[in-house]
């Protein structure tokens, strides 16, 4: 964010008490370079200096306490290499120990015997008594002027603390800064009608109050205003770009309802489309018949039938003389799509090409030629498909499956593949909570397939711990006896690859023992296998030659074996919710009742317990995504890591849905009244957005 030149753009060294050395340290440790950075270094909490607990009231490791007492002793103990400082603090109710393991020497000198101190921290139980380790501490006599109101507490680092820049000193700097700024430095950017409509406080006040609120009420006002501003600016930049895109970007005009689509719908459709599939196709068609370049996200839970939607959309392109491609995140998936679509396309006599990393050079050349001269109308592949060498004759539509596995740059590369930017259809089975969809993909059109094909039965999910393994094996046997197949999935993450690999192999062996050949056949698939071996094992399972598939998460996305009815997930507590949901989606693809069994250890963290409970309680991908967002926060949600667009200082997408909704509606209202922001009441906002754009993500590259 940027402001007018002023105290805010001056280097911090100009503040009283900073100087070049401390300025350098602040830059290095906290990335604080100038006044503006410091202004945005919001307190992470506020201390009410008027409220103290008694020592004897300290009894909860989950709570923070503020105490006031006299230092009655201080002692450095332990070996020279492992020194610690133990300080005793006494109030009228008792004495409690404060312990430091770092900065021992310096603290020992600066904490004064017999003086009254204020201490803040979270207690811990040690030898069945509570103490505080590394609490915040300061002389009670200091800074009495701050007794009124809430006092800001800032994050700092060990290094800064040792150089006298603990939270207290930082507070002195923000005080200086905040009292030096006026609304000339921080002019209002929100139009008056917006402030009025939502009863928001002014910009300059908000930034002063966020550091030094008089009371809770003022703090809340400041927070609400700043959150609104962040989300509103986010929505404004997204929607302005989208508006610009919609006004200017031409894509291929795919107007004709051609013979292929008609023929396919009339004679070859293997099932009747669900209403949701039909609706999404209509939405796609409404975009592409006018040639306005389409960027559409199709969200549909696993098994909702996205592939057919993709295929029919491709036919629309081919019917109009264009080519289409489909990009999948893994080779296995690309092959699977290739098989499915080849099957669909066969009666139409359409050629389909497959291009992956392992396509041999001898096959590659004719393939690339066929794509370049237009003989091959559909190309399916992995990201090999967006390599430079692949030249399309006339690419009209690009479908991207499971889009979160693709980076922003790769999507942009797709745009280069046609003389006109091809229409883009992004398919995702990871339902995205509304708040994320609005902020991350706010520039995309969104379609939702919210209906499963008829005859599907909801998957039954149960949670067991390891002691029920025999019971689970028994259940697997029953299902296999009915002619069904079973997945058993193990976690595998890079950091603990060796251990995970061993678990997988141990698990495989115990299953082979419990399900001996020749009665049972067991497949195994994991990342260390050669592509051919993997393929061979997958095929055996797909053809029903093996009854059990032991695998790591390589099968997570997209694999389709409708006869598989049981998904056993080992160490399920190690998987995130969206992954669990994805895995579960591998079963329940046929007409039979399917089951998901979550195996975990006995002891689970609260969070893991919530994940298991959520899985057992619901099959609704959107509900699961909402819980996931609450548990993990937006930073860790799939799709967000690479985006870098969710750097909100204050707004929290798992909490602030209502504010986001208001911000989005307001942005839409503003732009529909004044698309180019030419009205005088929007000038300040327009100027601010233009400054902001220079320093932020290039949105035009995202869609
Ligand atoms: P996903 O949305 O997970 O990609 P798929 O496209 O793989 O789902 O479809 C899952 C299964 O449902 C496939 O076997 C497909 O043939 C089948 N299917 C898709 N649409 C329908 C429909 N309208 N009626 C019946 N079965 C359908
Ligand atoms: Mg799919």
XYZ file of C-alpha atoms and ligand atoms in Angstrom:
731
model
C 0.000 0.000 0.000
C 1.182 3.500 -0.602
C 0.529 6.956 0.704
C 1.516 10.512 0.002
C 5.113 11.406 0.744
C 5.223 12.257 4.409
C 6.238 10.890 7.733
C 4.926 7.617 6.357
C 7.399 7.357 3.530
C 10.367 8.499 5.602
C 12.854 5.865 6.726
C 12.433 4.761 10.321
C 15.849 6.134 11.175
C 14.193 9.544 11.253
C 12.084 8.618 14.234
C 13.329 9.664 17.632
C 15.193 6.839 19.317
C 15.870 4.810 16.203
C 19.099 5.773 14.446
C 20.799 3.862 11.658
C 21.717 0.699 13.607
C 18.330 0.051 15.090
C 16.734 0.959 11.772
C 18.798 -1.708 10.091
C 17.791 -4.249 12.681
C 14.108 -3.398 12.345
C 14.396 -3.816 8.608
C 16.176 -7.120 8.921
C 14.100 -8.662 11.668
C 10.609 -7.389 10.924
C 10.843 -5.938 7.423
C 10.025 -2.521 8.789
C 11.661 0.092 6.594
C 9.586 3.236 6.752
C 6.742 4.858 8.601
C 4.160 3.098 6.489
C 5.570 -0.326 7.342
C 5.448 0.556 10.999
C 1.891 1.822 10.678
C 0.937 -1.565 9.293
C 2.781 -3.431 12.025
C -0.444 -3.862 13.952
C -0.449 -4.993 17.571
C -1.123 -8.704 17.848
C -3.003 -8.149 21.060
C -3.896 -5.453 23.563
C -3.208 -5.399 27.238
C -5.735 -3.919 29.564
C -3.389 -2.329 32.073
C -6.096 -1.958 34.629
C -6.818 -5.638 35.123
C -4.581 -7.987 37.106
C -4.920 -11.564 38.251
C -3.694 -12.852 41.577
C -0.877 -15.377 41.636
C -3.101 -17.950 43.285
C -5.632 -17.614 40.471
C -3.155 -18.935 37.898
C -4.464 -22.385 37.069
C -5.008 -22.759 33.329
C -2.325 -23.456 30.748
C -4.598 -22.229 27.991
C -4.973 -18.699 29.379
C -2.915 -15.549 29.466
C -2.488 -13.793 32.803
C -1.339 -10.343 33.811
C 0.164 -10.218 37.292
C 1.626 -7.474 39.432
C 4.129 -8.269 42.165
C 7.490 -7.692 43.813
C 10.612 -9.496 42.661
C 11.746 -11.297 45.803
C 14.634 -13.270 44.364
C 16.530 -13.859 41.148
C 18.967 -16.631 40.545
C 20.950 -17.974 37.620
C 21.108 -21.757 37.822
C 22.086 -24.720 35.703
C 25.349 -25.556 33.959
C 27.274 -22.809 32.133
C 26.018 -24.180 28.819
C 22.424 -24.439 29.952
C 21.931 -21.473 32.167
C 18.542 -20.268 33.182
C 17.304 -17.331 35.145
C 14.692 -18.011 37.797
C 12.882 -15.012 39.244
C 10.345 -15.145 42.059
C 7.411 -12.779 41.881
C 5.263 -12.262 44.947
C 1.894 -10.623 45.404
C -0.441 -10.709 48.394
C -1.821 -14.093 47.351
C 1.407 -16.019 46.777
C 4.652 -16.430 44.863
C 5.239 -17.726 41.374
C 8.399 -18.484 39.382
C 9.372 -16.817 36.130
C 11.975 -18.609 34.018
C 14.167 -17.535 31.117
C 16.488 -19.702 29.075
C 17.613 -17.001 26.721
C 18.991 -13.539 27.291
C 19.804 -14.730 30.817
C 22.719 -12.403 31.494
C 21.031 -9.305 30.239
C 17.776 -10.007 32.046
C 19.550 -10.848 35.273
C 21.060 -7.389 35.195
C 17.962 -5.514 34.178
C 15.393 -7.099 36.500
C 15.696 -5.357 39.849
C 15.310 -7.030 43.201
C 12.592 -5.591 45.449
C 10.872 -3.654 42.650
C 7.303 -4.012 41.543
C 6.790 -5.540 38.097
C 3.959 -6.262 35.719
C 4.203 -9.673 34.112
C 2.208 -11.068 31.238
C 2.238 -14.555 29.809
C 0.836 -18.020 29.575
C 1.628 -20.349 32.483
C 2.865 -23.894 32.215
C 2.706 -26.754 34.645
C 6.190 -27.795 35.744
C 6.797 -30.301 38.543
C 3.099 -29.949 39.351
C 3.397 -26.200 39.884
C 2.636 -23.373 37.514
C 5.383 -21.084 36.321
C 5.868 -18.661 33.450
C 8.537 -19.210 30.861
C 9.714 -16.134 28.948
C 6.839 -13.869 30.030
C 6.675 -10.221 29.084
C 7.937 -8.191 32.040
C 8.266 -4.516 32.881
C 8.526 -2.232 35.856
C 5.080 -1.446 37.199
C 6.028 2.183 37.735
C 6.757 2.711 34.046
C 4.471 4.365 31.638
C 1.635 5.177 33.951
C 0.029 7.315 31.287
C -0.985 4.170 29.502
C -3.069 3.045 32.406
C -6.034 4.411 30.560
C -7.174 2.320 27.666
C -5.770 -0.680 25.935
C -2.082 -0.913 25.465
C -0.739 -2.339 22.193
C 1.480 -5.398 22.290
C 3.666 -5.890 19.239
C 5.511 -8.884 17.967
C 9.252 -8.579 18.273
C 12.198 -10.963 18.049
C 14.894 -12.140 20.476
C 17.480 -10.061 18.623
C 15.389 -6.927 18.764
C 14.628 -7.480 22.425
C 18.315 -7.696 23.248
C 18.868 -4.420 21.485
C 16.187 -2.733 23.510
C 13.451 -3.100 20.936
C 10.928 -5.233 22.758
C 7.226 -4.582 22.394
C 7.455 -1.608 24.741
C 10.032 0.227 22.666
C 8.141 -0.508 19.495
C 5.063 0.949 21.150
C 7.008 4.151 21.768
C 7.779 4.336 18.063
C 4.213 3.746 16.981
C 3.054 6.348 19.481
C 5.428 8.849 17.925
C 4.301 7.905 14.455
C 0.614 7.910 15.180
C 0.674 11.267 16.931
C 2.576 12.702 13.969
C 0.089 11.786 11.284
C -3.022 13.572 10.213
C -5.555 12.973 7.503
C -3.207 14.806 5.132
C -0.872 11.871 5.453
C -3.645 9.327 5.434
C -6.401 10.768 3.305
C -9.736 9.028 3.093
C -10.012 6.679 0.142
C -13.467 5.216 0.628
C -16.259 7.245 -0.966
C -18.462 9.077 1.529
C -21.512 7.045 0.565
C -19.703 3.833 1.472
C -18.610 5.181 4.861
C -22.152 6.212 5.550
C -23.778 3.050 4.376
C -21.663 0.819 6.605
C -21.086 3.343 9.397
C -17.343 3.050 9.051
C -14.952 5.310 10.888
C -12.517 7.498 8.959
C -9.257 6.124 7.637
C -6.862 8.185 9.729
C -8.807 7.502 12.924
C -8.872 3.801 12.153
C -5.110 3.597 11.836
C -4.583 5.595 15.011
C -7.088 3.551 16.966
C -5.807 0.207 15.797
C -2.605 1.059 17.680
C -4.053 3.080 20.540
C -7.717 2.337 21.100
C -9.379 3.987 24.037
C -11.576 1.019 24.691
C -12.883 -2.190 23.164
C -15.536 -0.315 21.255
C -13.028 1.919 19.494
C -10.822 -1.051 18.757
C -13.709 -2.880 17.148
C -14.513 0.115 14.981
C -10.929 0.405 13.818
C -10.719 -3.292 13.052
C -13.963 -3.322 11.124
C -12.959 -0.329 9.048
C -9.518 -1.727 8.199
C -10.863 -5.173 7.368
C -13.499 -3.644 5.147
C -10.884 -1.523 3.428
C -8.612 -4.503 2.782
C -11.362 -6.661 1.387
C -12.925 -3.827 -0.562
C -9.622 -2.921 -2.221
C -9.111 -6.589 -3.038
C -12.530 -6.828 -4.633
C -12.133 -3.543 -6.461
C -8.929 -4.639 -8.130
C -10.326 -8.021 -9.074
C -13.585 -6.674 -10.408
C -11.981 -3.804 -12.270
C -9.709 -6.210 -14.053
C -12.574 -8.480 -14.778
C -14.540 -5.525 -16.118
C -11.628 -4.532 -18.283
C -11.235 -8.102 -19.469
C -14.911 -8.402 -20.304
C -14.876 -5.170 -22.262
C -11.779 -5.954 -24.274
C -10.715 -9.600 -24.469
C -11.932 -11.463 -27.498
C -11.927 -15.227 -27.574
C -12.994 -17.513 -30.370
C -16.662 -17.200 -31.330
C -18.117 -20.689 -30.913
C -21.576 -20.046 -32.161
C -22.683 -22.974 -34.277
C -24.474 -25.871 -32.664
C -22.706 -28.264 -34.929
C -23.285 -31.779 -36.111
C -20.956 -33.475 -33.655
C -22.598 -32.211 -30.507
C -26.050 -32.850 -31.919
C -25.129 -36.349 -33.081
C -23.543 -37.195 -29.789
C -26.439 -35.914 -27.696
C -28.992 -37.674 -29.904
C -27.338 -41.040 -30.319
C -24.313 -41.713 -28.168
C -24.768 -40.165 -24.748
C -24.276 -43.105 -22.358
C -26.589 -41.679 -19.703
C -28.899 -38.746 -19.458
C -27.273 -35.632 -18.102
C -28.087 -34.419 -14.635
C -29.803 -31.057 -14.366
C -26.638 -29.616 -12.904
C -24.544 -30.831 -15.840
C -27.063 -29.330 -18.231
C -27.046 -26.023 -16.424
C -23.268 -25.775 -16.481
C -23.168 -26.548 -20.198
C -25.669 -23.803 -20.779
C -23.528 -21.393 -18.785
C -20.485 -22.334 -20.823
C -22.381 -21.910 -24.048
C -23.668 -18.503 -23.048
C -20.063 -17.365 -22.712
C -18.571 -18.776 -25.832
C -21.215 -18.010 -28.439
C -20.383 -14.327 -28.170
C -16.667 -14.823 -28.262
C -16.063 -13.006 -25.002
C -13.076 -14.904 -23.725
C -14.285 -17.216 -20.984
C -12.537 -18.035 -17.727
C -14.851 -20.363 -15.915
C -14.331 -22.404 -12.811
C -16.493 -25.505 -12.562
C -16.755 -26.781 -9.028
C -18.236 -30.193 -8.685
C -17.691 -32.752 -6.013
C -15.850 -35.931 -6.891
C -18.042 -38.127 -9.051
C -20.366 -35.324 -10.104
C -19.572 -35.925 -13.763
C -17.236 -33.114 -14.748
C -15.594 -35.184 -17.479
C -18.731 -35.334 -19.584
C -19.195 -31.587 -19.226
C -15.636 -31.144 -20.444
C -16.184 -33.470 -23.396
C -19.392 -31.805 -24.541
C -17.771 -28.385 -24.261
C -14.928 -29.666 -26.402
C -17.406 -30.764 -29.039
C -18.744 -27.197 -29.159
C -15.248 -26.016 -30.027
C -14.670 -28.692 -32.657
C -18.020 -28.055 -34.253
C -16.854 -24.502 -34.852
C -13.585 -25.508 -36.440
C -11.442 -25.174 -33.332
C -9.347 -27.603 -31.335
C -9.603 -28.377 -27.649
C -7.179 -29.633 -25.053
C -7.431 -31.069 -21.574
C -4.664 -30.695 -19.052
C -4.440 -33.029 -16.058
C -2.118 -32.769 -13.070
C -0.641 -36.283 -13.240
C 0.254 -38.789 -15.877
C -2.104 -41.409 -14.461
C -4.964 -38.986 -14.659
C -4.087 -37.841 -18.142
C -4.142 -41.446 -19.309
C -7.389 -42.110 -17.581
C -8.978 -39.088 -19.245
C -7.525 -40.202 -22.531
C -9.201 -43.583 -22.186
C -12.533 -42.164 -21.081
C -12.653 -39.509 -23.777
C -11.421 -41.895 -26.468
C -14.346 -44.104 -25.549
C -16.790 -41.188 -25.773
C -15.307 -39.936 -29.045
C -15.086 -43.256 -30.825
C -18.564 -43.301 -32.412
C -17.902 -39.764 -33.682
C -14.621 -40.747 -35.278
C -12.727 -37.912 -33.594
C -9.002 -38.339 -33.150
C -7.602 -37.749 -29.702
C -3.928 -37.327 -28.885
C -2.154 -38.034 -25.601
C 0.966 -36.145 -24.648
C 2.770 -36.662 -21.358
C 6.317 -36.520 -20.115
C 6.822 -40.140 -21.039
C 5.524 -39.947 -24.609
C 8.350 -41.389 -26.702
C 10.094 -39.234 -29.255
C 8.931 -41.462 -32.103
C 5.288 -40.922 -31.166
C 5.815 -37.329 -30.273
C 6.708 -36.063 -33.734
C 3.591 -37.211 -35.598
C 1.515 -36.119 -32.625
C 2.928 -32.588 -32.645
C 2.438 -32.432 -36.399
C -1.158 -33.547 -36.165
C -1.807 -30.882 -33.580
C -0.128 -28.209 -35.602
C -1.976 -28.990 -38.823
C -5.286 -29.510 -37.066
C -5.722 -33.196 -37.868
C -5.932 -33.989 -34.192
C -8.787 -31.969 -32.738
C -8.413 -33.018 -29.113
C -5.190 -33.207 -27.150
C -5.008 -34.585 -23.644
C -1.952 -34.364 -21.505
C -0.047 -33.273 -18.477
C 1.720 -29.949 -18.261
C 3.855 -31.264 -21.162
C 0.989 -29.829 -23.118
C 1.956 -26.235 -22.466
C 5.565 -26.659 -23.478
C 6.810 -24.365 -26.183
C 7.008 -27.081 -28.781
C 3.299 -27.753 -28.763
C 1.717 -25.579 -31.429
C -1.975 -25.780 -32.087
C -3.560 -25.003 -35.382
C -6.552 -23.306 -33.783
C -7.020 -23.832 -30.087
C -10.494 -22.795 -29.019
C -10.942 -24.325 -25.596
C -8.562 -25.439 -22.886
C -9.908 -27.557 -20.048
C -7.799 -27.726 -16.922
C -8.670 -30.562 -14.549
C -7.995 -30.283 -10.823
C -6.709 -26.808 -11.367
C -5.125 -26.277 -7.971
C -2.194 -28.411 -8.993
C -1.325 -25.930 -11.717
C 0.541 -22.724 -11.147
C -0.565 -19.321 -12.235
C 2.210 -19.112 -14.801
C 1.115 -22.333 -16.445
C -2.381 -21.067 -16.862
C -1.025 -17.903 -18.419
C 1.017 -20.037 -20.832
C -2.207 -21.578 -22.059
C -3.318 -18.194 -23.264
C -0.354 -18.043 -25.600
C -1.432 -21.170 -27.402
C -3.974 -19.572 -29.696
C -4.036 -16.482 -31.870
C -7.141 -15.619 -29.947
C -6.972 -16.460 -26.272
C -8.696 -19.811 -25.923
C -11.654 -20.148 -23.617
C -10.633 -21.705 -20.343
C -12.655 -24.132 -18.315
C -11.163 -25.041 -14.974
C -12.539 -28.149 -13.281
C -12.052 -28.617 -9.591
C -13.314 -31.213 -7.190
C -11.970 -29.266 -4.252
C -14.915 -27.178 -3.268
C -13.709 -23.785 -2.285
C -15.393 -21.888 0.531
C -17.224 -18.846 -0.721
C -14.836 -16.385 0.835
C -11.866 -17.961 -0.873
C -13.654 -18.234 -4.166
C -14.461 -14.531 -4.027
C -10.964 -13.392 -3.171
C -8.874 -15.920 -5.048
C -11.062 -16.523 -8.030
C -13.231 -13.438 -7.870
C -12.395 -12.727 -11.484
C -13.596 -16.092 -12.716
C -17.119 -17.049 -13.566
C -18.131 -19.902 -11.320
C -20.361 -22.850 -12.138
C -21.334 -25.435 -9.607
C -22.343 -29.033 -10.291
C -24.247 -29.578 -7.095
C -25.917 -32.829 -7.961
C -24.593 -36.361 -8.257
C -25.718 -38.718 -11.026
C -28.845 -40.641 -10.038
C -28.580 -43.928 -8.195
C -25.552 -42.924 -6.176
C -25.773 -43.810 -2.547
C -24.122 -41.630 0.032
C -20.834 -43.144 1.145
C -20.896 -44.390 4.729
C -17.883 -43.270 6.688
C -16.648 -44.748 9.942
C -13.724 -44.024 12.175
C -11.811 -46.882 13.845
C -8.610 -47.080 15.760
C -5.883 -49.624 15.192
C -7.241 -52.139 17.674
C -10.170 -52.821 15.348
C -7.997 -53.888 12.468
C -9.210 -57.501 12.416
C -12.773 -56.332 12.291
C -11.898 -54.101 9.353
C -10.177 -56.970 7.552
C -13.298 -59.056 8.105
C -15.404 -56.332 6.573
C -13.077 -56.137 3.575
C -13.458 -59.888 3.080
C -17.239 -59.592 3.099
C -17.199 -56.911 0.458
C -14.717 -58.791 -1.707
C -16.945 -61.861 -1.404
C -19.710 -59.741 -2.932
C -17.402 -59.111 -5.874
C -16.290 -55.633 -4.866
C -12.847 -54.093 -4.645
C -10.997 -52.241 -1.907
C -8.469 -49.413 -1.695
C -6.060 -49.194 1.223
C -4.253 -45.859 1.246
C -1.173 -44.858 3.207
C 0.140 -41.342 3.734
C 3.413 -40.448 2.160
C 4.990 -37.099 2.641
C 8.414 -36.051 1.533
C 9.753 -35.131 4.949
C 9.225 -38.572 6.362
C 9.432 -40.464 3.129
C 11.581 -43.314 4.419
C 9.362 -44.067 7.369
C 6.224 -43.699 5.310
C 7.578 -46.000 2.676
C 8.333 -48.585 5.327
C 4.805 -48.255 6.728
C 3.424 -48.780 3.272
C 5.492 -51.905 2.698
C 4.703 -53.308 6.158
C 1.052 -52.634 5.508
C 1.229 -54.309 2.137
C 2.830 -57.390 3.658
C 0.298 -57.675 6.420
C -2.489 -57.411 3.881
C -0.947 -60.053 1.663
C -0.750 -62.268 4.748
C -4.355 -61.635 5.699
C -5.538 -61.953 2.100
C -3.436 -64.797 0.707
C -3.190 -65.713 -2.945
C -4.512 -67.425 -4.965
C -7.854 -66.547 -3.410
C -6.940 -62.874 -3.267
C -4.765 -60.702 -5.464
C -3.293 -57.456 -4.190
C -1.983 -54.519 -6.244
C 0.448 -51.950 -4.977
C 1.077 -48.498 -6.385
C 3.420 -45.828 -5.079
C 5.548 -42.967 -6.231
C 8.823 -44.871 -6.366
C 7.643 -47.259 -9.044
C 8.455 -46.842 -12.683
C 5.611 -45.410 -14.713
C 5.100 -48.744 -16.545
C 4.843 -50.727 -13.316
C 2.435 -48.258 -11.876
C 0.359 -48.385 -14.991
C 0.364 -52.190 -15.027
C -0.771 -52.396 -11.398
C -3.480 -49.798 -11.947
C -4.726 -51.662 -14.965
C -4.909 -54.960 -13.099
C -7.024 -53.320 -10.459
C -9.169 -51.472 -12.970
C -9.848 -54.722 -14.831
C -10.809 -56.450 -11.601
C -7.884 -58.876 -11.647
C -6.860 -57.719 -8.204
C -9.287 -57.117 -5.365
C -7.203 -54.867 -3.196
C -5.187 -51.834 -4.159
C -2.601 -50.753 -1.624
C -1.393 -47.287 -2.504
C -0.025 -43.988 -1.401
C -1.828 -40.827 -2.307
C -0.853 -41.165 -5.956
C -4.425 -42.292 -6.387
C -5.756 -39.206 -4.724
C -7.084 -37.483 -7.754
C -9.502 -38.738 -10.331
C -8.952 -42.472 -10.586
C -12.190 -44.138 -11.590
C -12.934 -47.754 -10.706
C -16.694 -47.926 -10.164
C -16.535 -51.451 -8.739
C -14.415 -50.310 -5.787
C -16.662 -49.849 -2.754
C -14.310 -49.663 0.205
C -11.717 -47.008 0.910
C -9.558 -47.718 3.938
C -7.384 -44.750 4.873
C -4.480 -45.638 7.151
C -3.112 -43.042 9.590
C -6.035 -40.921 8.561
C -5.115 -38.342 11.195
C -2.174 -37.360 9.045
C -4.323 -36.280 6.129
C -5.954 -32.913 5.734
C -9.704 -32.713 5.310
C -9.724 -31.946 1.637
C -7.376 -34.842 0.971
C -9.546 -37.208 2.978
C -12.566 -36.064 1.053
C -10.760 -36.526 -2.252
C -9.703 -40.027 -1.287
C -13.180 -40.942 -0.207
C -14.387 -39.843 -3.620
C -12.560 -42.787 -5.199
C -15.387 -45.027 -4.031
C -19.104 -44.598 -4.435
C -18.732 -44.268 -8.181
C -20.987 -47.150 -9.093
C -24.493 -48.038 -7.957
C -23.388 -50.029 -4.896
C -23.297 -48.826 -1.303
C -19.731 -47.731 -0.601
C -17.755 -47.270 2.587
C -14.889 -45.183 3.824
C -12.953 -46.404 6.847
C -10.693 -44.000 8.667
C -7.998 -45.782 10.666
C -6.164 -43.763 13.295
C -4.127 -44.230 16.431
C -5.751 -43.977 19.869
C -4.522 -40.551 20.787
C -5.670 -37.740 18.574
C -5.262 -34.001 18.771
C -8.454 -32.002 19.030
C -7.995 -30.873 15.485
C -7.575 -34.402 14.157
C -10.668 -35.431 16.074
C -12.627 -32.624 14.422
C -11.407 -33.761 11.024
C -12.497 -37.357 11.638
C -15.842 -36.272 13.026
C -16.473 -33.986 10.064
C -15.735 -36.811 7.640
C -18.062 -39.165 9.460
C -20.833 -36.583 9.646
C -20.953 -35.230 6.120
C -20.312 -36.004 2.470
C -20.839 -32.410 1.437
C -17.601 -31.085 -0.020
C -18.548 -27.477 0.621
C -19.227 -28.082 4.303
C -15.928 -29.910 4.550
C -14.112 -27.050 2.891
C -15.612 -24.593 5.365
C -14.430 -26.643 8.319
C -11.040 -27.005 6.690
C -10.748 -23.253 6.306
C -11.643 -22.749 9.978
C -9.108 -25.326 11.104
C -6.216 -24.294 8.964
C -6.778 -20.717 7.948
C -6.683 -19.542 4.372
C -2.907 -19.656 3.993
C -2.815 -23.416 3.896
C -5.803 -24.098 1.730
C -5.020 -25.733 -1.528
C -4.697 -23.238 -4.288
C -3.673 -20.368 -2.083
C -0.023 -21.163 -1.491
C 1.065 -20.093 -4.914
C -1.269 -17.213 -5.252
C 0.272 -14.722 -2.880
C -2.931 -12.747 -3.073
C -4.221 -13.409 0.377
C -1.876 -11.238 2.313
C -4.525 -9.521 4.344
C -3.173 -7.881 7.464
C -6.302 -8.022 9.484
C -9.104 -9.613 7.541
C -9.521 -13.309 8.178
C -11.352 -15.226 5.506
C -12.537 -17.837 7.938
C -14.214 -15.206 10.140
C -15.029 -12.235 8.023
C -17.390 -13.618 5.452
C -20.024 -10.978 6.164
C -17.589 -8.094 5.711
C -16.286 -9.657 2.513
C -19.789 -10.039 1.174
C -20.529 -6.383 1.911
C -17.236 -5.312 0.352
C -17.905 -7.292 -2.792
C -21.429 -6.006 -3.179
C -20.222 -2.466 -2.666
C -17.486 -2.881 -5.267
C -20.007 -4.251 -7.748
C -22.394 -1.392 -7.001
C -19.658 1.184 -7.427
C -18.365 -0.235 -10.689
C -21.740 -0.694 -12.234
C -22.494 2.969 -11.608
C -19.043 4.228 -12.571
C -17.097 1.509 -14.401
C -14.121 3.696 -15.220
C -14.194 5.484 -11.872
C -14.439 8.912 -13.393
C -16.642 10.526 -10.784
C -14.921 12.966 -8.453
C -16.093 11.079 -5.372
C -14.132 8.053 -6.616
C -10.940 9.890 -7.512
C -9.095 9.206 -4.253
C -9.944 5.539 -4.454
C -8.877 5.311 -8.062
C -5.578 6.955 -7.260
C -4.996 4.589 -4.366
C -5.750 1.561 -6.501
C -3.347 2.728 -9.164
C -0.559 2.998 -6.591
C -1.458 -0.344 -5.129
C -1.446 -2.147 -8.428
C 2.191 -1.408 -9.047
C 3.176 -3.387 -6.013
C 0.783 -6.297 -6.182
C 0.073 -9.422 -8.151
C -0.669 -9.056 -11.811
C -4.229 -10.234 -11.866
C -4.446 -10.346 -15.595
C -2.078 -13.287 -15.519
C -4.160 -15.305 -13.157
C -7.189 -16.089 -15.214
P -15.671 -36.139 -11.629
O -16.596 -34.990 -11.513
O -15.168 -36.608 -10.316
O -14.589 -35.907 -12.644
P -16.470 -38.140 -13.484
O -16.625 -37.241 -14.634
O -15.267 -38.998 -13.424
O -16.591 -37.338 -12.145
O -17.787 -39.024 -13.376
C -17.913 -40.019 -12.401
C -18.706 -41.180 -12.911
O -20.061 -40.802 -13.130
C -18.215 -41.685 -14.242
O -18.217 -43.086 -14.193
C -19.224 -41.159 -15.245
O -19.354 -41.991 -16.358
C -20.491 -41.137 -14.417
N -21.464 -40.123 -14.838
C -21.209 -38.838 -15.153
N -22.341 -38.187 -15.442
C -23.352 -39.061 -15.276
C -24.779 -38.986 -15.431
N -25.393 -37.871 -15.793
N -25.489 -40.104 -15.189
C -24.887 -41.250 -14.804
N -23.576 -41.391 -14.660
C -22.794 -40.313 -14.878
Mg -12.559 -35.880 -12.759
